Amino acid sequence: MKGRILKGIAGFYYVETYEEKVYECKAKGIFRKTNLKPLVGDDVEIDIIDEEKKLGNITEIFPRKNQLLRPPVANVDQAVILFAIVKPNPSYNLLDRFLIMMRQQNLPVIICFNKQDIATASEQQELHDAYEKCGYKVLFISVIEEKGLDELKELLKGKTTTLAGPSGVGKSSLLNKLVPNAQMQTGDLSRKIERGKNTTRHSELFFVEELSDNVDRNVDINVDGSADGEGTTCDTYVIDTPGFTSLEMRDVTPDNLMQFYPEFAEYEPECRFGGCSHIAEPDCGVKRAIAEGKIAKVRYDNYKVLYEELKNMRPDY
Ligand code: GDP
Ligand code: ZN
């Protein structure tokens, strides 16, 4: 039986088969030898051990389209990062860190700002300008007033999207709209195990029924991960990922940080010094562009904060 891993807790994997039944599975010993650990989002083959108790074994992991390290999930198409425009105000620092992490993993990001209903037009404009200029899709929504949700759904359709955001921004409210049957998908089994482990949070994959054409979920997946039959690509999933616990920036240095600020590139040729860090050097094209309002000040201010942070972490600089 083929299925997809919805979540993994303490060595148990919850696999939803294409018949929409969830089995509590263990990974058989074979994976320990190959060092291949099942991930949320994996397409797998399972052997059913007990149909009544819904128990099974994962016997095979199908080839992954991709694999993220943070969050550790497989077969993801894009990320949605959710912030509120106000209450709470967005942390540019967290947002930029997240964008850097995703860019390192080559994952497209949609930046989504919630609580449009209580924000002013100028608050919205500032965010829009700062982030659309650097090439991101920026969406404004109000989950409470159900504004912008259709546009968001359109972007989610047929894809697997990781959804992340700090607490208080409306992530649970949004998930409730997208996956009204979340409790049912999770199943009783997993809640039994999760009890008493409330401090640990896990990534969890949800099937978005409303945005899926699940007529044809029962198709064969080929060895290369592709699927036969029409309709298979119409399945939509969101992965609820835990809040930002560690957004430490690996492989980012003071010297390469500017790569993650693509909107600087256009002005770099105007810097007097080659290799200008755009911090303290005189006659800097990037700083000039900021003074002229061509680059968003919030982005540059945050660049400076991260630059100092990275420099302090590395005494060799
Ligand atoms: P989470 O911590 O990100 O999961 O956020 P919740 O979904 O629990 O929402 C946090 C608070 O924001 C709650 O009081 C929600 O009612 C509120 N909230 C969520 N969406 C909106 C929205 O679109 N507009 C406003 N004004 N408040 C919202
Ligand atoms: Zn410069």
Coordinates of C-alpha atoms and ligand atoms in Angstrom, one line a residue:
M1 CA 0.0 0.0 0.0
K2 CA 1.3 3.4 -0.9
G3 CA 1.0 6.5 1.2
R4 CA 2.5 9.7 2.5
I5 CA 4.0 10.4 6.0
L6 CA 1.9 13.0 7.8
K7 CA 4.0 13.1 10.9
G8 CA 6.6 11.4 12.9
I9 CA 6.7 11.2 16.7
A10 CA 9.2 9.1 18.7
G11 CA 9.9 6.5 16.1
F12 CA 6.3 6.2 14.9
Y13 CA 5.2 7.5 11.6
Y14 CA 1.6 8.3 10.7
V15 CA 1.1 7.3 7.1
E16 CA -2.0 8.3 5.1
T17 CA -2.7 5.9 2.3
Y18 CA -4.3 7.0 -0.9
E19 CA -7.5 5.5 0.5
E20 CA -7.3 8.2 3.1
K21 CA -6.7 5.8 6.0
V22 CA -4.0 6.6 8.5
Y23 CA -1.7 3.9 9.8
E24 CA 0.7 4.1 12.7
C25 CA 3.9 2.7 11.3
K26 CA 7.4 1.8 12.3
A27 CA 10.3 2.0 9.9
K28 CA 11.7 -1.5 9.5
G29 CA 15.3 -2.2 10.4
I30 CA 16.4 -1.9 6.8
F31 CA 16.5 1.9 7.1
R32 CA 18.8 1.9 10.1
K33 CA 21.4 0.2 8.0
T34 CA 21.1 2.6 5.1
N35 CA 20.9 5.6 7.4
L36 CA 17.8 6.8 5.6
K37 CA 15.4 8.3 8.0
P38 CA 11.7 8.7 7.0
L39 CA 10.6 12.3 6.8
V40 CA 7.3 14.0 7.0
G41 CA 6.2 14.4 3.4
D42 CA 7.9 11.2 2.2
D43 CA 6.0 8.9 -0.2
V44 CA 6.3 5.4 1.2
E45 CA 5.2 1.9 0.7
I46 CA 3.8 0.2 3.8
D47 CA 2.9 -3.3 4.8
I48 CA -0.3 -3.4 6.9
I49 CA 0.2 -5.5 10.0
D50 CA -3.1 -5.0 11.6
E51 CA -6.0 -3.5 9.7
E52 CA -8.2 -3.1 12.7
K53 CA -5.7 -1.3 14.9
K54 CA -4.3 0.5 11.8
L55 CA -0.7 -0.6 12.3
G56 CA 1.9 -1.0 9.7
N57 CA 5.5 -1.1 8.7
I58 CA 7.2 1.3 6.3
T59 CA 9.1 -0.9 3.8
E60 CA 10.2 1.6 1.2
I61 CA 10.8 5.3 0.8
F62 CA 10.2 6.5 -2.7
P63 CA 12.9 8.8 -4.2
R64 CA 12.5 12.4 -2.9
K65 CA 12.0 15.4 -5.0
N66 CA 13.9 17.4 -2.4
Q67 CA 14.6 17.3 1.3
L68 CA 14.8 20.3 3.6
L69 CA 17.1 20.2 6.6
R70 CA 15.1 22.9 8.5
P71 CA 12.4 22.0 8.9
P72 CA 13.2 18.4 8.2
V73 CA 10.6 17.5 5.6
A74 CA 10.6 16.0 2.2
N75 CA 9.0 16.7 -1.2
V76 CA 8.1 20.3 -0.6
D77 CA 7.4 22.8 -3.4
Q78 CA 7.4 26.1 -1.6
A79 CA 7.2 27.8 1.8
V80 CA 4.7 30.3 3.1
I81 CA 6.0 32.5 5.8
L82 CA 3.2 34.1 7.8
F83 CA 3.6 37.3 9.8
A84 CA 1.0 39.8 11.0
I85 CA 1.2 43.4 9.7
V86 CA 0.5 44.5 13.3
K87 CA -0.2 42.8 16.6
P88 CA 2.4 41.5 16.7
N89 CA 4.6 43.7 14.5
P90 CA 6.7 41.7 12.2
S91 CA 10.2 40.9 13.2
Y92 CA 12.3 41.8 10.2
N93 CA 15.2 40.0 11.7
L94 CA 13.2 36.7 11.9
L95 CA 11.8 37.3 8.4
D96 CA 15.1 37.9 6.8
R97 CA 16.6 34.9 8.6
F98 CA 13.9 32.7 7.3
L99 CA 14.3 34.0 3.8
I100 CA 18.0 33.3 3.9
M101 CA 17.4 29.8 5.1
M102 CA 14.9 29.0 2.4
R103 CA 17.1 30.6 -0.3
Q104 CA 20.0 28.4 0.8
Q105 CA 17.7 25.4 0.3
N106 CA 16.4 26.7 -3.1
L107 CA 12.8 26.9 -1.9
P108 CA 10.5 29.6 -3.3
V109 CA 8.9 31.7 -0.6
I110 CA 5.6 33.5 -0.5
I111 CA 5.5 36.1 2.2
C112 CA 2.1 36.4 3.7
F113 CA 1.0 39.2 6.1
N114 CA -2.1 38.6 8.1
K115 CA -4.4 40.9 10.1
Q116 CA -5.0 43.3 7.2
D117 CA -8.3 44.2 8.9
I118 CA -6.5 46.1 11.7
A119 CA -3.6 47.6 9.7
T120 CA -3.3 50.9 7.9
A121 CA -2.6 51.2 4.2
S122 CA 0.8 52.8 4.9
E123 CA 1.9 50.0 7.2
Q124 CA 1.0 47.6 4.4
Q125 CA 2.7 49.6 1.7
E126 CA 6.0 49.7 3.6
L127 CA 6.0 45.9 3.9
H128 CA 4.9 45.5 0.3
D129 CA 7.7 47.7 -1.0
A130 CA 10.4 46.3 1.1
Y131 CA 9.8 42.7 0.1
E132 CA 8.4 42.8 -3.4
K133 CA 11.5 44.8 -4.4
C134 CA 13.7 41.8 -3.6
G135 CA 11.6 39.5 -5.7
Y136 CA 9.3 37.8 -3.3
K137 CA 5.6 37.3 -3.7
V138 CA 3.9 39.3 -1.0
L139 CA 0.3 38.7 0.0
F140 CA -1.9 40.5 2.5
I141 CA -4.7 38.6 4.1
S142 CA -7.2 38.8 6.9
V143 CA -8.0 35.3 8.1
I144 CA -10.8 36.7 10.3
E145 CA -12.4 38.6 7.5
E146 CA -11.5 35.9 5.0
K147 CA -9.8 38.4 2.7
G148 CA -7.0 37.4 0.3
L149 CA -7.6 33.8 1.1
D150 CA -8.7 32.9 -2.4
E151 CA -5.4 34.3 -3.8
L152 CA -3.4 32.3 -1.2
K153 CA -5.4 29.2 -2.0
E154 CA -4.7 29.6 -5.7
L155 CA -0.9 29.7 -4.9
L156 CA -1.2 26.6 -2.7
K157 CA -3.2 24.5 -5.2
G158 CA -1.6 21.3 -6.3
K159 CA 1.5 21.9 -4.2
T160 CA 3.0 20.9 -0.9
T161 CA 3.8 24.0 1.1
T162 CA 5.5 24.4 4.4
L163 CA 3.8 27.0 6.6
A164 CA 5.8 28.7 9.2
G165 CA 5.4 31.8 11.4
P166 CA 6.0 33.1 14.9
S167 CA 3.3 32.7 17.4
G168 CA 0.3 35.1 17.5
V169 CA 0.3 35.8 13.8
G170 CA -2.8 33.7 13.1
K171 CA -1.2 30.5 11.9
S172 CA -3.7 28.2 13.7
S173 CA -6.6 30.3 12.5
L174 CA -5.3 30.0 8.9
L175 CA -4.8 26.3 9.2
N176 CA -8.3 25.9 10.5
K177 CA -9.6 27.6 7.4
L178 CA -7.5 25.5 5.1
V179 CA -7.9 22.2 6.9
P180 CA -11.2 22.2 8.8
N181 CA -10.9 18.4 9.3
A182 CA -7.4 18.5 10.7
Q183 CA -8.4 16.6 13.9
M184 CA -9.8 13.8 11.8
Q185 CA -6.7 13.6 9.7
T186 CA -4.4 13.4 12.7
G187 CA -6.4 10.5 14.1
D188 CA -6.9 9.2 17.6
L189 CA -3.7 7.1 17.6
S190 CA -1.3 10.0 17.3
R191 CA -3.0 12.0 20.0
K192 CA -2.7 9.1 22.4
I193 CA 1.1 9.2 21.9
E194 CA 1.5 12.9 21.9
R195 CA -0.1 13.3 25.3
G196 CA 2.5 14.3 27.8
K197 CA 4.7 15.5 25.1
N198 CA 3.2 18.9 24.7
T199 CA 6.5 20.7 24.8
T200 CA 7.8 19.0 21.7
R201 CA 6.4 20.3 18.5
H202 CA 6.5 18.5 15.2
S203 CA 6.0 19.2 11.6
E204 CA 2.7 17.9 10.4
L205 CA 1.4 17.4 6.9
F206 CA -2.2 18.0 6.1
F207 CA -4.1 17.2 3.0
V208 CA -6.1 20.2 1.9
E209 CA -9.3 18.6 0.6
E210 CA -10.9 21.7 -0.7
L211 CA -8.0 22.4 -3.0
S212 CA -7.5 18.8 -4.2
D213 CA -8.9 16.8 -6.9
N214 CA -8.7 13.5 -5.1
V215 CA -10.5 11.5 -7.7
D216 CA -7.2 9.9 -8.7
R217 CA -5.2 9.5 -5.5
N218 CA -4.8 5.8 -6.1
V219 CA -2.2 6.0 -8.8
D220 CA 1.2 4.3 -9.0
I221 CA 4.3 6.3 -8.2
N222 CA 7.2 5.5 -10.5
V223 CA 10.7 4.8 -9.3
D224 CA 11.7 8.3 -10.2
G225 CA 9.1 9.8 -8.0
S226 CA 6.8 10.8 -10.8
A227 CA 3.2 9.5 -10.9
D228 CA 1.1 8.0 -13.5
G229 CA -2.4 9.1 -14.2
E230 CA -4.1 12.4 -14.3
G231 CA -5.1 14.4 -11.3
T232 CA -2.2 13.3 -9.1
T233 CA -0.5 16.7 -9.2
C234 CA -3.8 18.3 -8.1
D235 CA -3.3 17.2 -4.5
T236 CA -2.6 20.0 -2.1
Y237 CA -0.9 19.7 1.2
V238 CA 0.3 22.1 3.8
I239 CA 2.9 21.3 6.4
D240 CA 2.4 23.0 9.7
T241 CA 6.0 23.5 11.0
P242 CA 6.9 24.4 14.5
G243 CA 7.7 28.0 15.3
F244 CA 11.1 29.5 15.0
T245 CA 13.2 27.7 17.5
S246 CA 16.5 27.8 15.7
L247 CA 17.0 30.2 12.9
E248 CA 20.7 30.2 13.2
M249 CA 22.4 30.9 9.9
R250 CA 24.7 28.2 8.7
D251 CA 27.2 28.9 6.0
V252 CA 26.4 32.6 6.1
T253 CA 29.3 34.9 6.6
P254 CA 29.7 38.7 6.8
D255 CA 31.1 38.5 3.3
N256 CA 28.3 36.5 1.6
L257 CA 25.4 38.0 3.6
M258 CA 24.8 40.5 0.8
Q259 CA 24.0 37.7 -1.6
F260 CA 20.8 37.2 0.3
Y261 CA 19.8 40.8 -0.3
P262 CA 19.4 40.6 -4.1
E263 CA 18.0 44.1 -4.3
F264 CA 21.5 45.4 -3.5
A265 CA 23.2 44.0 -6.5
E266 CA 22.0 46.6 -8.9
Y267 CA 23.8 49.4 -7.0
E268 CA 27.0 47.5 -6.1
P269 CA 28.8 48.6 -9.3
E270 CA 28.4 52.2 -8.0
C271 CA 30.4 51.5 -4.8
R272 CA 33.8 53.1 -4.9
F273 CA 35.5 50.0 -3.4
G274 CA 35.4 46.6 -4.9
G275 CA 34.1 44.1 -2.3
C276 CA 32.4 47.0 -0.5
S277 CA 30.4 45.6 2.5
H278 CA 28.1 48.6 2.4
I279 CA 28.7 49.2 6.1
A280 CA 31.4 51.8 6.8
E281 CA 33.0 52.4 3.4
P282 CA 32.6 55.9 1.9
D283 CA 31.0 56.5 -1.5
C284 CA 28.8 53.4 -1.3
G285 CA 26.2 52.8 -4.1
V286 CA 24.0 50.8 -1.9
K287 CA 23.9 53.4 0.9
R288 CA 23.1 56.0 -1.7
A289 CA 20.3 53.9 -3.1
I290 CA 18.9 53.6 0.4
A291 CA 19.1 57.4 1.0
E292 CA 17.2 57.8 -2.3
G293 CA 14.5 55.4 -1.2
K294 CA 15.4 52.8 -3.9
I295 CA 16.1 50.1 -1.4
A296 CA 13.9 49.6 1.6
K297 CA 15.5 51.0 4.8
V298 CA 14.1 48.2 6.9
R299 CA 16.0 45.7 4.8
Y300 CA 19.2 47.6 5.0
D301 CA 18.9 48.2 8.7
N302 CA 18.4 44.5 9.2
Y303 CA 21.3 43.7 6.9
K304 CA 23.5 45.7 9.3
V305 CA 22.2 43.9 12.4
L306 CA 22.8 40.5 10.8
Y307 CA 26.2 41.6 9.6
E308 CA 27.3 42.7 13.1
E309 CA 25.9 39.5 14.5
L310 CA 27.8 37.3 12.1
K311 CA 30.9 39.3 12.6
N312 CA 30.8 38.9 16.4
M313 CA 30.2 35.2 15.9
R314 CA 33.4 35.0 13.9
P315 CA 36.4 36.6 15.5
D316 CA 38.4 36.0 12.4
Y317 CA 36.6 38.8 10.7
Ligands
GDP1 P1 -0.9 31.5 16.1 O1 -0.3 31.7 17.4 O2 -0.1 32.0 15.0 O3 -1.4 30.1 15.8 O4 -2.2 32.5 16.1 P2 -3.7 32.3 16.3 O5 -4.4 31.7 15.2 O6 -3.9 31.6 17.6 O7 -4.2 33.8 16.4 C1 -3.6 34.7 17.4 C2 -4.6 35.8 17.6 O8 -4.7 36.6 16.4 C3 -6.0 35.3 18.0 O9 -6.5 36.2 18.9 C4 -6.8 35.4 16.6 O10 -8.1 35.7 16.8 C5 -6.1 36.7 16.0 N1 -6.2 36.7 14.6 C6 -6.0 35.7 13.7 N2 -6.2 36.1 12.4 C7 -6.6 37.4 12.5 C8 -7.0 38.4 11.5 O11 -7.0 38.2 10.3 N3 -7.2 39.6 12.0 C9 -7.2 39.9 13.3 N4 -7.5 41.2 13.7 N5 -6.9 39.0 14.3 C10 -6.6 37.8 13.9
ZN2 ZN 28.8 49.6 -1.0

